[in-house]
Tab-separated table of C-alpha atoms in Angstrom:
chain	number	residue	atom	x	y	z
A	196	MET	CA	43.038	-10.060	58.853
A	197	ALA	CA	41.086	-12.485	61.036
A	198	GLY	CA	39.648	-11.044	64.206
A	199	LEU	CA	39.384	-7.562	62.745
A	200	GLY	CA	36.932	-5.922	60.429
A	201	GLU	CA	37.973	-4.597	57.025
A	202	LEU	CA	38.452	-0.996	58.205
A	203	GLN	CA	40.202	-2.076	61.403
A	204	SER	CA	42.613	-4.138	59.299
A	205	ARG	CA	43.351	-1.137	57.060
A	206	VAL	CA	43.956	1.091	60.084
A	207	MET	CA	46.305	-1.497	61.619
A	208	ALA	CA	48.187	-1.750	58.307
A	209	ALA	CA	48.607	2.046	58.297
A	210	LEU	CA	50.045	1.881	61.821
A	211	TRP	CA	52.338	-1.049	61.038
A	212	ASP	CA	53.621	0.767	57.944
A	213	ALA	CA	54.449	3.901	59.979
A	214	ASP	CA	57.867	4.752	61.400
A	215	GLY	CA	56.354	5.599	64.776
A	216	PRO	CA	53.156	6.669	66.513
A	217	ARG	CA	50.454	8.244	64.350
A	218	THR	CA	47.627	10.571	65.267
A	219	VAL	CA	44.088	10.113	64.005
A	220	ARG	CA	44.750	12.774	61.361
A	221	GLU	CA	47.921	10.976	60.190
A	222	VAL	CA	46.108	7.638	59.942
A	223	LEU	CA	43.298	9.351	58.044
A	224	CYS	CA	45.832	10.820	55.599
A	225	ALA	CA	47.504	7.420	55.161
A	226	LEU	CA	44.111	5.955	54.221
A	227	SER	CA	43.078	8.876	52.005
A	228	GLY	CA	44.015	7.150	48.732
A	229	GLU	CA	41.367	4.524	49.352
A	230	ARG	CA	37.744	5.450	50.018
A	231	PRO	CA	36.804	8.747	51.709
A	232	LEU	CA	36.541	8.457	55.490
A	233	ALA	CA	35.427	10.852	58.192
A	234	TYR	CA	37.874	11.883	60.909
A	235	THR	CA	35.408	10.664	63.547
A	236	THR	CA	35.194	7.244	61.876
A	237	VAL	CA	38.966	6.755	62.088
A	238	MET	CA	38.951	8.109	65.654
A	239	THR	CA	36.261	5.577	66.651
A	240	VAL	CA	38.116	2.697	64.975
A	241	LEU	CA	41.343	3.614	66.789
A	242	ASP	CA	39.504	3.929	70.094
A	243	ASN	CA	37.957	0.482	69.549
A	244	LEU	CA	41.348	-1.002	68.640
A	245	HIS	CA	42.755	0.499	71.833
A	246	GLY	CA	39.937	-1.061	73.839
A	247	LYS	CA	40.662	-4.461	72.245
A	248	GLY	CA	44.377	-4.190	73.074
A	249	TRP	CA	45.531	-3.906	69.453
A	250	VAL	CA	47.102	-0.465	69.920
A	251	HIS	CA	48.683	1.643	72.646
A	252	ARG	CA	48.198	5.381	72.754
A	253	GLU	CA	49.867	8.398	74.292
A	254	ARG	CA	49.000	12.069	74.437
A	255	VAL	CA	50.746	14.350	71.975
A	256	GLY	CA	49.480	17.831	72.780
A	257	ARG	CA	45.702	17.601	72.613
A	258	ALA	CA	45.663	14.524	70.365
A	259	TRP	CA	46.276	10.846	70.909
A	260	ALA	CA	49.090	9.141	69.019
A	261	TYR	CA	48.639	5.430	68.360
A	262	ILE	CA	51.152	2.641	67.928
A	263	PRO	CA	50.557	-1.102	67.400
A	264	ALA	CA	50.660	-3.163	70.580
A	265	ARG	CA	52.487	-5.953	68.735
A	266	ALA	CA	54.360	-6.444	65.494
A	267	ARG	CA	52.396	-7.431	62.390
A	268	GLU	CA	54.070	-10.861	62.358
A	269	GLU	CA	53.264	-11.490	66.025
A	270	ALA	CA	49.619	-10.508	65.505
A	271	GLY	CA	49.431	-12.797	62.469
A	272	ALA	CA	50.870	-15.700	64.446
A	273	GLU	CA	48.360	-15.132	67.267
A	274	MET	CA	45.471	-15.094	64.794
A	275	LEU	CA	46.756	-18.256	63.118
A	276	ARG	CA	46.948	-19.953	66.518
A	277	GLU	CA	43.329	-18.982	67.235
A	278	VAL	CA	42.213	-20.387	63.877
A	279	LEU	CA	44.136	-23.629	64.396
A	280	ASP	CA	42.694	-24.043	67.886
A	281	SER	CA	39.154	-23.555	66.580
A	282	LEU	CA	39.298	-26.173	63.799
A	283	GLY	CA	39.589	-29.397	65.791
A	284	ASP	CA	42.411	-30.867	63.669
A	285	PRO	CA	45.300	-28.383	63.710
A	286	GLU	CA	47.803	-31.013	62.567
A	287	GLY	CA	45.742	-31.839	59.478
A	288	VAL	CA	45.376	-28.158	58.635
A	289	LEU	CA	49.124	-27.609	59.024
A	290	VAL	CA	49.898	-30.577	56.762
A	291	HIS	CA	47.614	-29.204	54.030
A	292	PHE	CA	49.112	-25.756	54.465
A	293	ALA	CA	52.684	-27.075	54.274
A	294	ARG	CA	51.895	-29.026	51.105
A	295	GLY	CA	50.706	-25.803	49.484
A	296	MET	CA	53.914	-23.892	50.236
A	297	ASP	CA	56.345	-23.045	47.467
A	298	GLU	CA	59.987	-24.145	47.620
A	299	ARG	CA	61.244	-20.827	49.035
A	300	GLU	CA	58.688	-20.938	51.871
A	301	SER	CA	59.450	-24.612	52.571
A	302	GLU	CA	63.178	-23.961	52.754
A	303	PHE	CA	62.656	-20.964	55.031
A	304	LEU	CA	60.459	-23.038	57.350
A	305	ARG	CA	63.061	-25.843	57.461
A	306	ARG	CA	65.778	-23.337	58.419
A	307	ALA	CA	63.584	-21.607	60.997
A	308	LEU	CA	62.599	-24.888	62.670
A	309	SER	CA	66.203	-26.047	62.815
A	310	GLY	CA	67.255	-22.755	64.412
A	311	ASP	CA	69.170	-21.501	61.363
A	312	GLY	CA	66.479	-19.115	60.082
A	313	GLU	CA	67.144	-16.218	62.412
């Protein structure tokens, strides 16, 4: 995910996949099938994500519970906008992207742009 490091992206994915707020311990458990991580590492990543505005947090007893500040799709769209703005020719990039779409994606985009995709 652009704008985030590899571990930050994994932590955000764990939060987006959750049914609600998650504590540091719950995020750590969600990531446990991957590489071993220290509790303090996950805590630091979540604190940094909070500082960057990626997550909101609330107290649950003595712990913080974290929830994404925006939906995965919204965050992806914001990152795509930043990339397009940084390239100098966003129209050209979009044309190349659209030409690489499969038929299902093309049809979905046509419906969404016409107002029928929602």
